[in-house]
mmCIF file of C-alpha atoms in Angstrom:
data_model
loop_
_atom_site.group_PDB
_atom_site.id
_atom_site.type_symbol
_atom_site.label_atom_id
_atom_site.label_comp_id
_atom_site.label_asym_id
_atom_site.label_seq_id
_atom_site.Cartn_x
_atom_site.Cartn_y
_atom_site.Cartn_z
ATOM 1 C CA MET A 1239 -11.467 -10.187 -14.151
ATOM 2 C CA ASN A 1240 -9.003 -7.269 -14.272
ATOM 3 C CA ARG A 1241 -5.443 -7.762 -13.133
ATOM 4 C CA VAL A 1242 -5.893 -5.877 -9.821
ATOM 5 C CA LYS A 1243 -8.737 -8.162 -8.798
ATOM 6 C CA GLU A 1244 -6.802 -11.201 -9.991
ATOM 7 C CA LEU A 1245 -3.841 -10.207 -7.833
ATOM 8 C CA ILE A 1246 -6.091 -9.469 -4.828
ATOM 9 C CA LYS A 1247 -7.629 -12.935 -5.159
ATOM 10 C CA LYS A 1248 -4.206 -14.576 -5.449
ATOM 11 C CA ASN A 1249 -2.857 -12.652 -2.434
ATOM 12 C CA ASN A 1250 -5.942 -13.430 -0.327
ATOM 13 C CA GLU A 1251 -5.400 -17.098 -1.087
ATOM 14 C CA ARG A 1252 -1.667 -17.079 -0.348
ATOM 15 C CA GLU A 1253 -1.882 -15.187 2.938
ATOM 16 C CA LYS A 1254 -4.150 -17.888 4.392
ATOM 17 C CA VAL A 1255 -1.150 -20.101 5.229
ATOM 18 C CA MET A 1256 0.591 -17.345 7.177
ATOM 19 C CA LEU A 1257 1.249 -18.269 10.799
ATOM 20 C CA ASN A 1258 -0.786 -16.434 13.445
ATOM 21 C CA GLU A 1259 2.307 -14.907 15.052
ATOM 22 C CA ASN A 1260 3.196 -13.258 11.717
ATOM 23 C CA VAL A 1261 -0.299 -12.078 10.822
ATOM 24 C CA GLN A 1262 -0.496 -9.103 13.214
ATOM 25 C CA ILE A 1263 2.632 -7.323 11.962
ATOM 26 C CA TYR A 1264 1.881 -8.250 8.343
ATOM 27 C CA THR A 1265 -1.633 -6.767 8.704
ATOM 28 C CA ASN A 1266 -0.257 -3.569 10.236
ATOM 29 C CA MET A 1267 2.129 -3.205 7.303
ATOM 30 C CA ILE A 1268 -0.590 -3.744 4.712
ATOM 31 C CA VAL A 1269 -3.010 -1.362 6.469
ATOM 32 C CA TYR A 1270 -0.267 1.285 6.535
ATOM 33 C CA LEU A 1271 0.396 0.762 2.798
ATOM 34 C CA ARG A 1272 -3.358 1.076 2.101
ATOM 35 C CA GLY A 1273 -3.221 4.658 3.357
ATOM 36 C CA SER A 1274 -0.347 5.550 1.033
ATOM 37 C CA GLU A 1275 -0.391 7.134 -2.406
ATOM 38 C CA LEU A 1276 0.383 3.849 -4.141
ATOM 39 C CA SER A 1277 -2.108 2.750 -6.785
ATOM 40 C CA ASP A 1278 -4.288 -0.270 -5.974
ATOM 41 C CA TYR A 1279 -2.251 -2.361 -8.370
ATOM 42 C CA ASN A 1280 1.088 -1.363 -6.851
ATOM 43 C CA GLN A 1281 -0.295 -1.989 -3.357
ATOM 44 C CA GLU A 1282 -1.111 -5.533 -4.424
ATOM 45 C CA VAL A 1283 2.292 -6.013 -6.098
ATOM 46 C CA VAL A 1284 3.992 -4.983 -2.849
ATOM 47 C CA ARG A 1285 1.605 -7.156 -0.850
ATOM 48 C CA GLU A 1286 2.440 -10.119 -3.089
ATOM 49 C CA ASP A 1287 6.175 -9.588 -2.468
ATOM 50 C CA ILE A 1288 5.746 -9.146 1.293
ATOM 51 C CA ILE A 1289 3.647 -12.334 1.516
ATOM 52 C CA ALA A 1290 6.318 -14.215 -0.461
ATOM 53 C CA LEU A 1291 9.110 -12.949 1.822
ATOM 54 C CA ILE A 1292 7.174 -13.859 4.989
ATOM 55 C CA LEU A 1293 6.111 -17.311 3.736
ATOM 56 C CA GLU A 1294 9.627 -18.154 2.600
ATOM 57 C CA GLY A 1295 10.850 -17.069 6.027
ATOM 58 C CA GLN A 1296 8.180 -19.241 7.641
ATOM 59 C CA ASP A 1297 9.409 -22.275 5.669
ATOM 60 C CA ARG A 1298 12.935 -21.665 6.955
ATOM 61 C CA GLY A 1299 11.622 -21.210 10.497
ATOM 62 C CA ASP A 1300 12.362 -17.477 10.542
ATOM 63 C CA SER A 1301 9.992 -15.065 12.296
ATOM 64 C CA ILE A 1302 8.606 -11.964 10.595
ATOM 65 C CA GLN A 1303 10.938 -9.923 12.839
ATOM 66 C CA LYS A 1304 13.930 -11.674 11.309
ATOM 67 C CA VAL A 1305 12.631 -11.391 7.755
ATOM 68 C CA MET A 1306 11.494 -7.778 7.899
ATOM 69 C CA GLY A 1307 13.829 -6.332 10.506
ATOM 70 C CA GLU A 1308 12.123 -4.533 13.380
ATOM 71 C CA ASN A 1309 11.439 -1.066 11.954
ATOM 72 C CA TYR A 1310 8.272 -1.958 10.093
ATOM 73 C CA LYS A 1311 7.052 1.601 9.694
ATOM 74 C CA GLU A 1312 10.411 2.751 8.351
ATOM 75 C CA ILE A 1313 10.460 -0.162 5.881
ATOM 76 C CA CYS A 1314 6.929 0.688 4.730
ATOM 77 C CA ASP A 1315 7.922 4.358 4.287
ATOM 78 C CA GLU A 1316 10.897 3.284 2.186
ATOM 79 C CA ILE A 1317 8.698 0.976 0.105
ATOM 80 C CA ILE A 1318 6.225 3.806 -0.491
ATOM 81 C CA ASP A 1319 9.088 6.135 -1.356
ATOM 82 C CA ALA A 1320 10.528 3.652 -3.861
ATOM 83 C CA MET A 1321 7.277 3.028 -5.760
ATOM 84 C CA PRO A 1322 5.546 5.222 -8.384
ATOM 85 C CA LYS A 1323 2.758 7.361 -6.867
ATOM 86 C CA LYS A 1324 -0.795 7.949 -8.037
ATOM 87 C CA THR A 1325 -1.074 10.804 -10.549
ATOM 88 C CA LYS A 1326 -3.360 13.786 -9.868
ATOM 89 C CA LYS A 1327 -5.842 12.413 -12.404
ATOM 90 C CA GLU A 1328 -5.872 9.019 -10.668
ATOM 91 C CA LYS A 1329 -6.427 10.687 -7.290
ATOM 92 C CA ILE A 1330 -9.393 12.701 -8.621
ATOM 93 C CA LEU A 1331 -10.899 9.625 -10.296
ATOM 94 C CA GLU A 1332 -10.451 7.594 -7.117
ATOM 95 C CA PHE A 1333 -12.141 10.311 -5.034
ATOM 96 C CA CYS A 1334 -15.071 10.420 -7.484
ATOM 97 C CA GLN A 1335 -15.352 6.620 -7.514
ATOM 98 C CA ILE A 1336 -15.514 6.451 -3.705
ATOM 99 C CA ALA A 1337 -17.879 9.422 -3.452
ATOM 100 C CA PHE A 1338 -20.298 8.104 -6.115
ATOM 101 C CA ASN A 1339 -20.271 4.652 -4.593
ATOM 102 C CA ALA A 1340 -20.906 6.026 -1.104
ATOM 103 C CA LEU A 1341 -23.691 8.336 -2.342
ATOM 104 C CA ALA A 1342 -25.308 5.424 -4.153
ATOM 105 C CA VAL A 1343 -25.199 3.287 -0.975
ATOM 106 C CA LEU A 1344 -26.625 6.130 1.132
ATOM 107 C CA GLY A 1345 -29.285 6.720 -1.539
ATOM 108 C CA LEU A 1346 -30.153 3.035 -1.479
ATOM 109 C CA ILE A 1347 -30.560 3.127 2.308
ATOM 110 C CA ARG A 1348 -32.829 6.169 1.998
ATOM 111 C CA LEU A 1349 -34.780 4.391 -0.746
ATOM 112 C CA GLY A 1350 -35.257 1.470 1.645
ATOM 113 C CA GLY A 1351 -36.643 3.935 4.213
ATOM 114 C CA VAL A 1352 -39.105 5.367 1.675
ATOM 115 C CA LEU A 1353 -40.287 1.878 0.709
ATOM 116 C CA ILE A 1354 -40.726 0.819 4.353
ATOM 117 C CA ASP A 1355 -42.758 3.984 5.018
ATOM 118 C CA PHE A 1356 -44.879 3.252 1.962
ATOM 119 C CA PHE A 1357 -45.578 -0.387 2.813
ATOM 120 C CA THR A 1358 -46.405 0.434 6.437
ATOM 121 C CA GLY A 1359 -48.947 2.827 4.996
ATOM 122 C CA ASN A 1360 -47.493 5.997 6.494
ATOM 123 C CA LYS A 1361 -46.364 7.935 3.406
ATOM 124 C CA SER A 1362 -46.647 8.151 -0.360
ATOM 125 C CA LEU A 1363 -44.130 6.660 -2.775
ATOM 126 C CA ILE A 1364 -42.065 9.844 -3.107
ATOM 127 C CA PHE A 1365 -38.310 9.951 -2.551
ATOM 128 C CA THR A 1366 -37.593 12.924 -0.302
ATOM 129 C CA LEU A 1367 -34.405 14.220 1.230
ATOM 130 C CA THR A 1368 -34.363 16.692 4.109
ATOM 131 C CA VAL A 1369 -31.567 19.164 4.937
ATOM 132 C CA GLY A 1370 -30.753 16.964 7.931
ATOM 133 C CA GLN A 1371 -30.467 13.805 5.829
ATOM 134 C CA ILE A 1372 -28.151 15.488 3.313
ATOM 135 C CA LEU A 1373 -25.946 16.872 6.084
ATOM 136 C CA GLN A 1374 -26.002 13.447 7.752
ATOM 137 C CA GLY A 1375 -24.710 11.919 4.504
ATOM 138 C CA VAL A 1376 -21.907 14.481 4.258
ATOM 139 C CA LEU A 1377 -20.951 13.912 7.899
ATOM 140 C CA ILE A 1378 -21.030 10.113 7.577
ATOM 141 C CA LEU A 1379 -18.731 10.260 4.541
ATOM 142 C CA SER A 1380 -16.385 12.745 6.265
ATOM 143 C CA MET A 1381 -16.264 10.647 9.422
ATOM 144 C CA ALA A 1382 -15.585 7.453 7.437
ATOM 145 C CA ASN A 1383 -12.748 9.260 5.662
ATOM 146 C CA ILE A 1384 -11.267 10.558 8.934
ATOM 147 C CA MET A 1385 -11.503 7.101 10.538
ATOM 148 C CA VAL A 1386 -9.850 5.292 7.608
ATOM 149 C CA ASN A 1387 -7.122 7.922 7.492
ATOM 150 C CA HIS A 1388 -6.527 7.658 11.240
ATOM 151 C CA ILE A 1389 -6.377 3.847 11.168
ATOM 152 C CA THR A 1390 -4.034 3.591 8.174
ATOM 153 C CA LYS A 1391 -1.653 6.299 9.370
ATOM 154 C CA ASN A 1392 -1.436 4.838 12.886
ATOM 155 C CA SER A 1393 -1.625 1.116 12.158
ATOM 156 C CA PHE A 1394 1.619 0.421 14.070
ATOM 157 C CA ASP A 1395 0.476 2.285 17.165
ATOM 158 C CA LEU A 1396 -3.296 2.291 17.131
ATOM 159 C CA LYS A 1397 -4.393 3.555 20.501
ATOM 160 C CA GLY A 1398 -7.601 5.553 20.738
ATOM 161 C CA SER A 1399 -6.373 9.054 21.507
ATOM 162 C CA ARG A 1400 -8.755 11.163 23.622
ATOM 163 C CA LEU A 1401 -8.973 13.802 20.901
ATOM 164 C CA TYR A 1402 -9.876 11.187 18.288
ATOM 165 C CA ILE A 1403 -12.607 9.656 20.489
ATOM 166 C CA LEU A 1404 -13.953 13.163 21.175
ATOM 167 C CA VAL A 1405 -14.083 13.982 17.442
ATOM 168 C CA VAL A 1406 -15.963 10.726 16.703
ATOM 169 C CA ALA A 1407 -18.396 11.394 19.584
ATOM 170 C CA ILE A 1408 -19.099 14.941 18.315
ATOM 171 C CA PHE A 1409 -19.684 13.611 14.792
ATOM 172 C CA PHE A 1410 -22.148 10.990 16.055
ATOM 173 C CA THR A 1411 -24.029 13.559 18.130
ATOM 174 C CA LEU A 1412 -24.244 15.930 15.161
ATOM 175 C CA ILE A 1413 -25.457 13.129 12.874
ATOM 176 C CA LEU A 1414 -28.230 12.213 15.316
ATOM 177 C CA LEU A 1415 -29.259 15.832 15.959
ATOM 178 C CA MET A 1416 -29.359 16.752 12.281
ATOM 179 C CA GLY A 1417 -31.659 13.882 11.378
ATOM 180 C CA TYR A 1418 -33.966 14.846 14.216
ATOM 181 C CA TYR A 1419 -34.187 18.636 13.849
ATOM 182 C CA LEU A 1420 -33.440 19.637 10.249
ATOM 183 C CA LYS A 1421 -36.545 18.266 8.573
ATOM 184 C CA MET A 1422 -37.021 20.787 5.788
ATOM 185 C CA VAL A 1423 -37.446 18.812 2.539
ATOM 186 C CA VAL A 1424 -35.098 20.056 -0.201
ATOM 187 C CA ILE A 1425 -35.264 17.194 -2.699
ATOM 188 C CA ARG A 1426 -38.522 15.586 -3.798
ATOM 189 C CA LEU A 1427 -38.424 12.994 -6.586
ATOM 190 C CA ALA A 1428 -40.694 10.365 -8.045
ATOM 191 C CA ILE A 1429 -39.453 6.995 -6.842
ATOM 192 C CA TRP A 1430 -38.514 5.777 -10.342
ATOM 193 C CA ILE A 1431 -36.316 8.852 -10.927
ATOM 194 C CA ALA A 1432 -34.558 8.199 -7.611
ATOM 195 C CA VAL A 1433 -34.005 4.548 -8.599
ATOM 196 C CA ILE A 1434 -32.507 5.615 -11.953
ATOM 197 C CA LEU A 1435 -30.258 8.203 -10.261
ATOM 198 C CA ILE A 1436 -29.002 5.741 -7.648
ATOM 199 C CA PHE A 1437 -28.443 3.071 -10.277
ATOM 200 C CA SER A 1438 -26.573 5.610 -12.449
ATOM 201 C CA LEU A 1439 -24.294 6.492 -9.525
ATOM 202 C CA PHE A 1440 -23.425 2.804 -9.103
ATOM 203 C CA ILE A 1441 -22.727 2.456 -12.843
ATOM 204 C CA ILE A 1442 -20.551 5.590 -12.950
ATOM 205 C CA ALA A 1443 -18.587 4.376 -9.903
ATOM 206 C CA LYS A 1444 -18.117 0.984 -11.562
ATOM 207 C CA LEU A 1445 -16.950 2.568 -14.842
ATOM 208 C CA ILE A 1446 -14.440 4.747 -13.004
ATOM 209 C CA ASP A 1447 -13.221 1.680 -11.122
ATOM 210 C CA GLN A 1448 -12.667 -0.130 -14.426
ATOM 211 C CA LYS A 1449 -10.874 2.876 -15.880
ATOM 212 C CA LEU A 1450 -8.588 3.018 -12.836
ATOM 213 C CA SER A 1451 -7.879 -0.720 -13.042
ATOM 214 C CA ASN A 1452 -7.033 -0.499 -16.746
ATOM 215 C CA ALA A 1453 -4.750 2.479 -16.122
ATOM 216 C CA ASN A 1454 -2.607 0.475 -13.669
ATOM 217 C CA MET B 142 28.129 1.825 12.733
ATOM 218 C CA ILE B 143 27.624 2.981 9.120
ATOM 219 C CA SER B 144 24.917 5.651 8.765
ATOM 220 C CA SER B 145 21.731 4.314 7.169
ATOM 221 C CA GLN B 146 21.883 6.756 4.246
ATOM 222 C CA MET B 147 25.452 5.761 3.406
ATOM 223 C CA LEU B 148 24.615 2.088 3.870
ATOM 224 C CA LYS B 149 21.699 2.283 1.424
ATOM 225 C CA GLY B 150 23.878 3.809 -1.293
ATOM 226 C CA VAL B 151 26.543 1.164 -0.796
ATOM 227 C CA LEU B 152 23.976 -1.636 -0.641
ATOM 228 C CA GLU B 153 22.495 -0.536 -3.958
ATOM 229 C CA GLY B 154 25.862 -1.059 -5.628
ATOM 230 C CA CYS B 155 26.497 -4.377 -3.876
ATOM 231 C CA ILE B 156 23.052 -5.700 -4.789
ATOM 232 C CA LEU B 157 23.618 -4.720 -8.420
ATOM 233 C CA LYS B 158 26.909 -6.639 -8.314
ATOM 234 C CA PHE B 159 25.283 -9.809 -6.912
ATOM 235 C CA ILE B 160 22.507 -9.612 -9.499
ATOM 236 C CA ALA B 161 25.087 -9.093 -12.258
ATOM 237 C CA GLN B 162 26.860 -12.289 -11.194
ATOM 238 C CA LYS B 163 23.675 -14.387 -11.465
ATOM 239 C CA GLU B 164 19.902 -14.063 -11.318
ATOM 240 C CA THR B 165 19.049 -14.052 -7.645
ATOM 241 C CA TYR B 166 16.300 -13.381 -5.072
ATOM 242 C CA ALA B 167 15.900 -11.301 -1.908
ATOM 243 C CA TYR B 168 16.828 -13.945 0.674
ATOM 244 C CA GLU B 169 19.892 -15.065 -1.266
ATOM 245 C CA ILE B 170 21.020 -11.438 -1.525
ATOM 246 C CA SER B 171 20.666 -10.966 2.237
ATOM 247 C CA ARG B 172 22.630 -14.206 2.879
ATOM 248 C CA ARG B 173 25.414 -13.169 0.539
ATOM 249 C CA LEU B 174 25.643 -9.723 2.118
ATOM 250 C CA GLU B 175 26.041 -11.439 5.468
ATOM 251 C CA GLU B 176 28.736 -13.746 4.049
ATOM 252 C CA PHE B 177 30.654 -10.701 2.865
ATOM 253 C CA GLY B 178 30.568 -9.099 6.297
ATOM 254 C CA PHE B 179 27.447 -6.915 6.364
ATOM 255 C CA GLU B 180 25.760 -7.312 9.724
ATOM 256 C CA ALA B 181 22.318 -8.984 9.565
ATOM 257 C CA ILE B 182 20.707 -7.196 6.631
ATOM 258 C CA SER B 183 17.103 -8.428 6.554
ATOM 259 C CA GLU B 184 15.045 -8.913 3.404
ATOM 260 C CA GLY B 185 12.900 -6.052 4.706
ATOM 261 C CA THR B 186 15.905 -3.743 4.367
ATOM 262 C CA ILE B 187 16.779 -5.051 0.922
ATOM 263 C CA TYR B 188 13.271 -5.045 -0.524
ATOM 264 C CA PRO B 189 12.803 -1.225 -0.822
ATOM 265 C CA ILE B 190 16.244 -1.016 -2.467
ATOM 266 C CA ILE B 191 15.200 -3.686 -4.970
ATOM 267 C CA LEU B 192 12.009 -1.730 -5.677
ATOM 268 C CA ARG B 193 14.019 1.430 -6.275
ATOM 269 C CA LEU B 194 16.383 -0.406 -8.636
ATOM 270 C CA GLN B 195 13.361 -1.752 -10.499
ATOM 271 C CA LYS B 196 11.736 1.689 -10.683
ATOM 272 C CA ASN B 197 14.940 3.070 -12.204
ATOM 273 C CA ASN B 198 14.987 0.197 -14.747
ATOM 274 C CA LEU B 199 18.307 -1.105 -13.448
ATOM 275 C CA ILE B 200 16.927 -4.575 -12.723
ATOM 276 C CA GLU B 201 13.891 -6.576 -13.753
ATOM 277 C CA ALA B 202 12.047 -9.414 -12.072
ATOM 278 C CA VAL B 203 10.940 -12.772 -13.378
ATOM 279 C CA PHE B 204 9.005 -15.524 -11.593
ATOM 280 C CA GLN B 205 10.774 -18.870 -11.501
ATOM 281 C CA LYS B 206 10.059 -22.133 -9.724
ATOM 282 C CA SER B 207 11.821 -22.517 -6.390
ATOM 283 C CA LYS B 208 12.840 -25.738 -4.649
ATOM 284 C CA SER B 209 10.824 -24.741 -1.582
ATOM 285 C CA GLY B 210 7.456 -24.557 -3.331
ATOM 286 C CA PRO B 211 5.718 -21.607 -5.012
ATOM 287 C CA LYS B 212 7.299 -19.472 -7.704
ATOM 288 C CA ARG B 213 9.845 -16.978 -6.511
ATOM 289 C CA LYS B 214 10.826 -13.577 -7.921
ATOM 290 C CA TYR B 215 14.330 -13.629 -9.383
ATOM 291 C CA TYR B 216 16.019 -10.402 -10.411
ATOM 292 C CA TYR B 217 18.325 -9.845 -13.358
ATOM 293 C CA LEU B 218 20.345 -6.857 -14.545
ATOM 294 C CA THR B 219 19.229 -4.632 -17.424
ATOM 295 C CA GLU B 220 21.567 -2.735 -19.751
ATOM 296 C CA ASP B 221 21.032 0.415 -17.681
ATOM 297 C CA GLY B 222 21.802 -1.657 -14.597
ATOM 298 C CA ALA B 223 25.111 -2.833 -16.074
ATOM 299 C CA GLN B 224 26.072 0.774 -16.779
ATOM 300 C CA ALA B 225 25.016 1.860 -13.288
ATOM 301 C CA LEU B 226 27.131 -0.913 -11.781
ATOM 302 C CA GLU B 227 30.149 0.165 -13.824
ATOM 303 C CA GLN B 228 29.598 3.730 -12.623
ATOM 304 C CA PHE B 229 29.246 2.574 -9.002
ATOM 305 C CA GLU B 230 32.492 0.576 -9.194
ATOM 306 C CA GLU B 231 34.330 3.572 -10.638
ATOM 307 C CA ASN B 232 32.890 5.968 -8.017
ATOM 308 C CA TRP B 233 33.606 3.540 -5.195
ATOM 309 C CA ARG B 234 37.260 3.122 -6.203
ATOM 310 C CA GLU B 235 37.724 6.909 -6.390
ATOM 311 C CA LEU B 236 36.024 7.327 -3.004
ATOM 312 C CA GLU B 237 37.977 4.486 -1.441
ATOM 313 C CA LEU B 238 41.246 5.951 -2.730
ATOM 314 C CA ALA B 239 40.423 9.428 -1.440
ATOM 315 C CA VAL B 240 39.243 8.223 1.983
ATOM 316 C CA ASN B 241 42.221 5.879 2.380
ATOM 317 C CA HIS B 242 44.523 8.725 1.407
ATOM 318 C CA ILE B 243 43.036 10.943 4.115
ATOM 319 C CA LEU B 244 42.992 8.214 6.733
ATOM 320 C CA ASN B 245 46.569 7.115 6.035
ATOM 321 C CA ASN B 246 48.293 10.442 5.384
ATOM 322 C CA GLY B 247 45.997 12.894 7.176
ATOM 323 C CA ALA B 248 47.050 11.577 10.582
ATOM 324 C CA GLU B 249 50.749 11.953 9.759
ATOM 325 C CA ASN B 250 50.324 15.645 8.836
ATOM 326 C CA GLU B 251 48.619 16.549 12.136
#
């Protein structure tokens, strides 16, 4: 197990004894830090320290407000400011890792669709992708990115703004419409080639993940 | 009320001083600051300063057993930290002298 995963496991274990009244603010702080430019390892180092401060406070009978002060966002900004940031190379690798992983998952879902069609006797065992399905994939990934970004940046004041709800609604409508109307097939592969490609995407994503973990 | 920017600079020096006196941890630092007259400085305020000191290699952390249970992070001064503390003390004395001079004599000249 690499040291990031080890630390994640340790932190997950330690946070279990946190009192309910402390969990909400602690979670908001961690979610906010997740959206920062800190590396995964540094995020976990900070998380480890924050858990230790809160649990020690708990043992003394101090609330999270007393331990952390009341300006949680300001404290998180100062923490982020004080820690080393991801390099450009790390950012690119991280983007590729997420993108490859997401493409592999979407590919796997599509593969499931092809297999279901085959076993219900409707179609042949050919992996096809239509314009609509490709655009759906791009939109799903973009929407996931926008949602994560919105949640992490606004973790201390997460109210569904009208504009945000409207953007999500438009995305969903577009995703549905594209799948329905844009049915021109642009990719047609033998099923075994599709399986190899999807598997390769998973492997590449995993290798990048390992490289990122070793770099931290 | 001391401005937050000024307070952070001063706190950095004070924290270095406490750590120079003995290996210590965040809560103890906040207690000692309170003892010396700083108004309720939480560990949340101290923690980013500690991180910055660590990033600049002025202090380092080591896990040690605590009486209360799990291991706790104790901080100790590095060689660079000792030099930075010396520099802070020198700067502070100069600043204190200059400000006192203005506050004490400036009013008389008005």
